[in-house]
Amino acid sequence: VTQREPLSRERIIESALHLVDGQGLGRLTMRRLGDTLEVEAMAIYHHLPRGKEQLLDGLIDHVAVMPVPASRDDWRARLLSWAGTYREQLIEHSGVMPLLITRRNSAALTETSRSIREVLREAGLTEEHADSGAHTLLGYLIGHAAQEIRDRSHDDATGVDWDARFTAGLTLVLDAIERAG
Amino acid sequence: VTQREPLSRERIIESALHLVDGQGLGRLTMRRLGDTLEVEAMAIYHHLPRGKEQLLDGLIDHVAVMPVPASRDDWRARLLSWAGTYREQLIEHSGVMPLLITRRNSAALTETSRSIREVLREAGLTEEHADSGAHTLLGYLIGHAAQEIRDRSHDDATGVDWDARFTAGLTLVLDAIERAG
DNA sequence: ACCTGAACACCGTTCAAGT
DNA sequence: ACCTGAACACCGTTCAAGT
């Protein structure tokens, strides 16, 4: 009998994310997750004592905590490229979106919002302008992802060019921030 | 024995919304809903043959289908006042937000988006500008609601003025649309 | 320390039966 | 037509027991 790799918080969360990406949030159950890990469901509780609650928190952290990386570019270029990869991340793991919206794990969005605000502060915006700018940008990113996900899971795909639409909206928001600041 | 008011689709959905508003989406079960309606859970299926799926669809319709009302004001005033009441609606029934984000009942957001687009078209914007404007505005509304809901259900309330923040972001977005068009 | 097995209190839904 | 009761196949989680 070959020895199985031991369980770990990391391996559990990755398996769970794989399950959600492939089959949707509704099919993530402790029992099914145990099956894919080749372990009894109850073994998971040894690594995640708070159970499914903690599992979902871990999923959000894994997907949505993604601060703006340091760079020598100006604020606009930094936010433009970061927003693109953040959008990709949200779309790729669209099953996690409902969790991001609900009360669970406020840390993820708070941290991201703080990171955007910092970039705008460094660019010389006032506290107030950085605050409403970060709020508007993050709002747009979440709202866009929600709309794109809804549309993509739709039957009568009207053939919307989501890349173009995303960029157009993002440009609108960045312009507005630039003009205000 | 007093005669009970007979069940109806309407009464079921209103009870369900009341349950979600008071106790959260996680506590909406067919059995509990039956209890509050003073009926066996299985009776619900007679009015909603598609079961819980149809119940959730009904909740979304009830909360999120809300087109911009007709008015003699200019487009900016119309969207400004409509956006305020739309935000109130989303916040008041915040438990429904996760459903709005997921694939369920695409009609709600599609209809709302179409309604905004129409207002912008009437105001003389090109098809493209109306499209990206509607997308950006609705994106902001959803994203703002997500952030406000998350923050409000949070412990260490940092005392953010959400009214002011909402208006600031909304102004940013409306300014951007006005300038582009 | 790490995992298992049985058990408990729940779910959504089907289906035959009652009125 | 409208509702009930019993039943089925699932849930998350606890807890004692195994190694």
Coordinates of C-alpha atoms (C1' of nucleotides) in Angstrom, one line a residue:
Chain A
V1 CA 0.0 0.0 0.0
T2 CA 1.5 3.4 -1.0
Q3 CA 1.6 6.0 1.7
R4 CA -0.7 9.0 1.0
E5 CA 0.5 12.5 1.4
P6 CA -0.7 13.8 4.8
L7 CA -3.5 16.3 4.9
S8 CA -2.8 20.0 5.4
R9 CA -4.8 23.2 5.5
E10 CA -3.2 24.3 2.2
R11 CA -4.0 21.1 0.4
I12 CA -7.6 21.1 1.7
I13 CA -8.3 24.7 0.5
E14 CA -6.7 24.0 -2.9
S15 CA -8.9 21.0 -3.4
A16 CA -12.0 22.9 -2.3
L17 CA -11.2 25.7 -4.7
H18 CA -10.8 23.1 -7.5
L19 CA -14.1 21.7 -6.6
V20 CA -15.9 25.0 -6.6
D21 CA -14.3 26.1 -9.9
G22 CA -15.3 22.8 -11.5
Q23 CA -18.8 22.1 -10.0
G24 CA -19.9 25.3 -8.3
L25 CA -20.3 26.4 -4.7
G26 CA -23.4 24.4 -4.2
R27 CA -21.6 21.1 -4.7
L28 CA -18.8 21.9 -2.1
T29 CA -19.7 19.7 0.8
M30 CA -17.4 18.4 3.6
R31 CA -18.2 14.8 2.5
R32 CA -17.4 15.4 -1.2
L33 CA -14.3 17.3 -0.3
G34 CA -13.3 14.3 1.9
D35 CA -13.8 12.0 -1.0
T36 CA -11.5 14.0 -3.4
L37 CA -8.9 14.1 -0.7
E38 CA -9.3 10.3 -0.1
V39 CA -10.1 10.8 3.5
E40 CA -13.2 10.7 5.7
A41 CA -14.9 14.1 5.9
M42 CA -14.3 14.3 9.6
A43 CA -10.6 14.3 9.2
I44 CA -10.9 17.8 7.7
Y45 CA -12.0 19.1 11.1
H46 CA -8.6 18.3 12.6
H47 CA -7.0 20.9 10.3
L48 CA -9.9 23.4 10.2
P49 CA -11.5 23.3 13.7
R50 CA -14.1 25.9 12.8
G51 CA -15.3 23.6 10.0
K52 CA -17.0 24.8 6.8
E53 CA -17.0 28.4 8.0
Q54 CA -13.2 28.4 8.2
L55 CA -13.0 26.6 4.8
L56 CA -15.0 29.3 3.1
D57 CA -12.9 32.0 4.8
G58 CA -9.8 30.3 3.4
L59 CA -11.3 30.3 -0.1
I60 CA -11.9 34.0 0.0
D61 CA -8.4 34.8 1.2
H62 CA -7.0 32.6 -1.5
V63 CA -8.9 34.3 -4.3
A64 CA -9.6 37.9 -3.3
V65 CA -6.6 39.1 -1.2
M66 CA -4.4 40.7 -3.9
P67 CA -2.9 44.1 -3.1
V68 CA -1.6 46.4 -5.8
P69 CA 2.1 45.4 -6.4
A70 CA 4.9 47.8 -5.9
S71 CA 6.2 49.4 -9.1
R72 CA 8.0 52.4 -10.5
D73 CA 5.1 53.3 -12.9
D74 CA 2.7 56.1 -12.2
W75 CA -0.5 55.4 -10.3
R76 CA -2.7 55.1 -13.4
A77 CA -0.5 52.5 -15.1
R78 CA -0.2 50.6 -11.8
L79 CA -4.0 50.5 -11.2
L80 CA -4.8 49.7 -14.8
S81 CA -2.6 46.6 -14.9
W82 CA -3.5 45.5 -11.4
A83 CA -7.2 45.9 -12.2
G84 CA -6.9 43.6 -15.2
T85 CA -5.4 40.8 -13.3
Y86 CA -7.8 41.2 -10.4
R87 CA -10.7 40.9 -12.8
E88 CA -9.2 37.8 -14.3
Q89 CA -8.9 36.3 -10.8
L90 CA -12.5 37.0 -9.9
I91 CA -13.8 35.6 -13.2
E92 CA -11.6 32.5 -13.0
H93 CA -13.0 31.7 -9.5
S94 CA -16.4 33.1 -10.1
G95 CA -18.0 30.5 -7.8
V96 CA -16.4 32.4 -4.8
M97 CA -18.0 35.7 -5.7
P98 CA -21.2 35.1 -3.6
L99 CA -18.9 34.6 -0.5
L100 CA -17.1 37.9 -1.2
I101 CA -20.4 39.7 -1.2
T102 CA -21.7 38.2 2.1
R103 CA -20.5 39.1 5.5
R104 CA -17.9 36.4 5.6
N105 CA -14.2 37.4 5.9
S106 CA -14.3 41.1 5.6
A107 CA -10.5 41.2 5.6
A108 CA -10.2 40.4 1.9
L109 CA -12.0 43.5 0.5
T110 CA -10.9 45.8 3.3
E111 CA -7.2 44.9 2.6
T112 CA -7.7 45.4 -1.1
S113 CA -9.4 48.8 -0.6
R114 CA -6.6 49.9 1.7
S115 CA -4.1 49.0 -0.9
I116 CA -5.7 51.1 -3.6
R117 CA -6.1 54.0 -1.3
E118 CA -2.4 53.9 -0.5
V119 CA -1.5 54.1 -4.2
L120 CA -3.7 57.2 -4.7
R121 CA -2.3 58.8 -1.5
E122 CA 1.2 58.3 -2.8
A123 CA 0.1 59.9 -6.1
G124 CA -0.7 63.1 -4.1
L125 CA -4.5 62.8 -3.8
T126 CA -6.1 64.1 -0.6
E127 CA -7.4 61.7 2.0
E128 CA -11.0 62.3 0.9
H129 CA -10.3 61.9 -2.9
A130 CA -8.2 58.8 -2.3
D131 CA -11.0 57.3 -0.2
S132 CA -13.8 57.9 -2.7
G133 CA -11.5 57.0 -5.6
A134 CA -10.6 53.7 -4.1
H135 CA -14.2 53.0 -3.2
T136 CA -15.4 53.8 -6.7
L137 CA -12.7 51.7 -8.4
L138 CA -13.2 48.6 -6.2
G139 CA -17.0 49.1 -6.5
Y140 CA -16.7 49.0 -10.3
L141 CA -14.4 45.9 -10.2
I142 CA -16.8 43.9 -8.1
G143 CA -19.9 45.1 -9.9
H144 CA -18.3 44.5 -13.3
A145 CA -17.3 40.9 -12.3
A146 CA -20.9 40.3 -11.1
Q147 CA -22.3 41.4 -14.4
E148 CA -19.8 39.5 -16.5
I149 CA -20.3 36.3 -14.5
R150 CA -24.0 36.5 -14.7
D151 CA -23.8 37.1 -18.5
R152 CA -21.3 34.3 -19.1
S153 CA -23.4 31.8 -17.3
H154 CA -26.3 32.8 -19.5
D155 CA -27.9 30.9 -22.4
D156 CA -28.7 33.5 -25.0
A157 CA -25.2 34.9 -25.1
T158 CA -25.8 38.2 -26.9
G159 CA -22.1 38.3 -27.9
V160 CA -21.0 41.1 -25.7
D161 CA -17.3 42.0 -25.9
W162 CA -16.6 41.9 -22.1
D163 CA -12.9 42.8 -22.6
A164 CA -13.8 46.0 -24.4
R165 CA -16.6 46.8 -22.0
F166 CA -14.4 46.3 -19.0
T167 CA -11.7 48.5 -20.4
A168 CA -14.2 51.2 -21.3
G169 CA -15.7 51.3 -17.8
L170 CA -12.3 51.2 -16.2
T171 CA -11.1 54.1 -18.3
L172 CA -14.2 56.1 -17.3
V173 CA -13.5 55.5 -13.6
L174 CA -9.8 56.2 -13.9
D175 CA -10.5 59.4 -15.8
A176 CA -12.9 60.5 -13.1
I177 CA -10.4 59.9 -10.4
E178 CA -7.7 61.7 -12.3
R179 CA -9.9 64.7 -12.9
A180 CA -11.1 64.9 -9.3
G181 CA -7.6 64.6 -7.8
Chain B
V1 CA -61.3 26.7 14.4
T2 CA -60.7 29.9 12.4
Q3 CA -60.1 29.5 8.7
R4 CA -56.6 30.3 7.5
E5 CA -56.0 32.5 4.5
P6 CA -55.1 30.2 1.7
L7 CA -51.5 30.0 0.4
S8 CA -50.4 31.9 -2.7
R9 CA -47.2 32.5 -4.6
E10 CA -47.2 36.1 -3.5
R11 CA -47.7 35.3 0.2
I12 CA -45.0 32.6 0.1
I13 CA -42.4 35.0 -1.4
E14 CA -43.2 37.8 1.0
S15 CA -42.8 35.5 3.9
A16 CA -39.5 34.2 2.5
L17 CA -38.2 37.7 2.1
H18 CA -39.2 38.6 5.6
L19 CA -37.3 35.5 6.8
V20 CA -34.2 36.3 4.8
D21 CA -34.2 40.0 6.0
G22 CA -34.6 38.9 9.6
Q23 CA -32.4 35.8 9.9
G24 CA -30.3 35.7 6.7
L25 CA -30.3 33.5 3.6
G26 CA -28.7 30.6 5.4
R27 CA -31.8 30.2 7.6
L28 CA -34.3 30.1 4.7
T29 CA -35.4 26.5 4.5
M30 CA -38.5 25.1 3.0
R31 CA -39.4 23.6 6.4
R32 CA -38.9 26.8 8.3
L33 CA -40.8 28.7 5.7
G34 CA -43.6 26.2 6.0
D35 CA -43.7 26.8 9.8
T36 CA -44.0 30.6 9.4
L37 CA -46.8 30.1 6.9
E38 CA -48.5 27.6 9.3
V39 CA -48.4 24.9 6.7
E40 CA -46.4 21.7 6.0
A41 CA -43.3 22.4 3.9
M42 CA -44.6 20.2 1.1
A43 CA -47.6 22.5 0.5
I44 CA -45.3 25.1 -0.9
Y45 CA -44.5 22.8 -3.8
H46 CA -48.0 23.1 -5.0
H47 CA -47.6 26.8 -5.7
L48 CA -43.9 26.7 -6.7
P49 CA -43.4 23.4 -8.6
R50 CA -39.7 24.1 -9.2
G51 CA -39.2 24.3 -5.5
K52 CA -36.5 26.3 -3.8
E53 CA -35.0 27.3 -7.1
Q54 CA -38.2 29.0 -8.0
L55 CA -38.5 30.6 -4.6
L56 CA -35.0 32.2 -4.9
D57 CA -35.8 33.4 -8.4
G58 CA -38.9 35.0 -7.0
L59 CA -36.9 36.8 -4.2
I60 CA -34.6 38.3 -6.8
D61 CA -37.4 39.6 -8.9
H62 CA -39.1 41.1 -5.9
V63 CA -36.0 42.9 -4.8
A64 CA -33.9 43.8 -7.8
V65 CA -36.2 44.4 -10.7
M66 CA -36.7 48.1 -10.6
P67 CA -36.4 50.1 -13.8
V68 CA -35.7 53.8 -13.9
P69 CA -39.2 55.5 -13.6
A70 CA -40.4 57.9 -16.3
S71 CA -40.0 61.6 -15.5
R72 CA -39.7 65.0 -17.2
D73 CA -36.3 65.6 -15.4
D74 CA -33.0 65.4 -17.3
W75 CA -31.1 62.1 -17.4
R76 CA -28.7 63.1 -14.6
A77 CA -31.5 64.0 -12.1
R78 CA -33.4 60.8 -13.1
L79 CA -30.5 58.5 -12.6
L80 CA -29.4 60.3 -9.4
S81 CA -32.7 59.8 -7.7
W82 CA -33.3 56.3 -9.0
A83 CA -29.8 55.2 -7.9
G84 CA -30.5 56.4 -4.4
T85 CA -33.6 54.3 -4.1
Y86 CA -32.0 51.3 -5.8
R87 CA -29.2 51.4 -3.2
E88 CA -31.7 51.6 -0.4
Q89 CA -33.5 48.5 -1.8
L90 CA -30.3 46.5 -2.1
I91 CA -29.2 47.4 1.4
E92 CA -32.6 46.8 3.0
H93 CA -32.6 43.3 1.5
S94 CA -28.9 42.6 1.7
G95 CA -29.5 38.9 2.3
V96 CA -30.5 38.6 -1.3
M97 CA -27.3 40.1 -2.7
P98 CA -25.5 36.8 -3.0
L99 CA -28.3 35.5 -5.2
L100 CA -28.1 38.5 -7.5
I101 CA -24.4 37.8 -8.1
T102 CA -24.8 34.1 -8.9
R103 CA -26.2 32.8 -12.1
R104 CA -29.7 32.7 -10.8
N105 CA -32.3 34.8 -12.6
S106 CA -30.3 36.8 -15.0
A107 CA -33.5 38.7 -15.9
A108 CA -33.2 41.1 -13.0
L109 CA -29.9 42.7 -13.8
T110 CA -30.4 42.5 -17.5
E111 CA -33.7 44.4 -17.2
T112 CA -32.2 47.1 -15.0
S113 CA -29.2 47.5 -17.3
R114 CA -31.5 47.9 -20.3
S115 CA -33.5 50.5 -18.5
I116 CA -30.4 52.7 -17.7
R117 CA -29.2 52.3 -21.3
E118 CA -32.5 53.6 -22.5
V119 CA -32.3 56.7 -20.4
L120 CA -28.8 57.5 -21.7
R121 CA -29.9 56.9 -25.3
E122 CA -32.8 59.3 -24.9
A123 CA -30.3 61.8 -23.6
G124 CA -28.6 61.6 -26.9
L125 CA -25.6 59.4 -26.1
T126 CA -24.3 57.0 -28.8
E127 CA -25.1 53.3 -28.5
E128 CA -21.5 52.7 -27.4
H129 CA -21.4 55.4 -24.8
A130 CA -24.9 54.5 -23.5
D131 CA -23.7 50.9 -23.2
S132 CA -20.5 51.5 -21.3
G133 CA -22.2 54.2 -19.2
A134 CA -25.0 51.9 -18.1
H135 CA -22.5 49.2 -17.4
T136 CA -20.3 51.4 -15.3
L137 CA -23.2 52.9 -13.3
L138 CA -24.8 49.5 -12.6
G139 CA -21.4 48.1 -11.8
Y140 CA -20.8 50.8 -9.3
L141 CA -24.2 50.3 -7.7
I142 CA -23.7 46.6 -7.2
G143 CA -20.1 47.0 -6.1
H144 CA -21.0 49.8 -3.6
A145 CA -23.8 47.7 -2.1
A146 CA -21.4 44.8 -1.7
Q147 CA -18.9 47.0 0.2
E148 CA -21.5 48.8 2.3
I149 CA -23.1 45.5 3.3
R150 CA -19.8 43.9 4.2
D151 CA -18.8 46.9 6.3
R152 CA -22.2 47.2 8.1
S153 CA -22.1 43.5 9.1
H154 CA -18.6 44.2 10.5
D155 CA -17.6 44.4 14.2
D156 CA -15.0 47.2 14.3
A157 CA -17.2 49.7 12.5
T158 CA -14.7 52.4 11.6
G159 CA -17.5 54.9 11.4
V160 CA -17.5 55.4 7.7
D161 CA -20.2 57.8 6.4
W162 CA -21.7 55.5 3.7
D163 CA -24.2 58.1 2.5
A164 CA -21.4 60.6 1.7
R165 CA -19.2 57.9 0.2
F166 CA -22.1 56.6 -2.0
T167 CA -22.8 60.1 -3.3
A168 CA -19.2 60.9 -3.9
G169 CA -18.7 57.8 -6.0
L170 CA -22.0 58.2 -7.8
T171 CA -21.0 61.8 -8.7
L172 CA -17.7 60.6 -10.0
V173 CA -19.5 58.1 -12.2
L174 CA -22.2 60.5 -13.5
D175 CA -19.5 63.1 -14.2
A176 CA -17.5 60.6 -16.2
I177 CA -20.6 59.6 -18.2
E178 CA -21.5 63.2 -18.9
R179 CA -18.0 64.1 -20.1
A180 CA -17.8 61.0 -22.3
G181 CA -21.2 61.6 -23.9
Chain C
dA1 C1' -1.1 13.7 16.3
dC2 C1' -4.0 12.2 13.0
dC3 C1' -7.8 9.8 11.3
dT4 C1' -12.3 6.8 11.5
dG5 C1' -17.3 5.2 12.5
dA6 C1' -21.4 5.8 14.3
dA7 C1' -24.8 8.9 15.6
dC8 C1' -27.7 13.4 15.8
dA9 C1' -30.3 16.9 14.1
dC10 C1' -31.1 18.8 10.2
dC11 C1' -31.9 19.5 4.7
dG12 C1' -34.8 19.4 -0.3
dT13 C1' -37.8 16.7 -2.7
dT14 C1' -41.0 12.6 -4.3
dC15 C1' -45.0 10.3 -4.0
dA16 C1' -49.1 8.2 -2.5
dA17 C1' -52.8 9.5 0.2
dG18 C1' -56.3 12.3 2.3
dT19 C1' -60.1 16.2 1.9
Chain D
dA1 C1' -57.4 21.8 -6.1
dC2 C1' -55.0 22.0 -2.1
dC3 C1' -52.6 20.0 1.6
dT4 C1' -50.5 16.1 4.6
dG5 C1' -47.3 12.1 6.2
dA6 C1' -44.0 9.1 5.5
dA7 C1' -39.9 8.1 3.2
dC8 C1' -35.3 8.8 0.6
dA9 C1' -30.9 10.6 -0.1
dC10 C1' -28.4 13.8 1.3
dC11 C1' -26.2 17.7 4.7
dG12 C1' -22.6 19.7 8.9
dT13 C1' -20.9 18.4 13.1
dT14 C1' -19.9 15.9 17.8
dC15 C1' -17.8 12.6 20.1
dA16 C1' -15.7 8.4 21.5
dA17 C1' -12.6 5.3 19.7
dG18 C1' -8.7 3.6 17.1
dT19 C1' -3.5 3.9 15.5

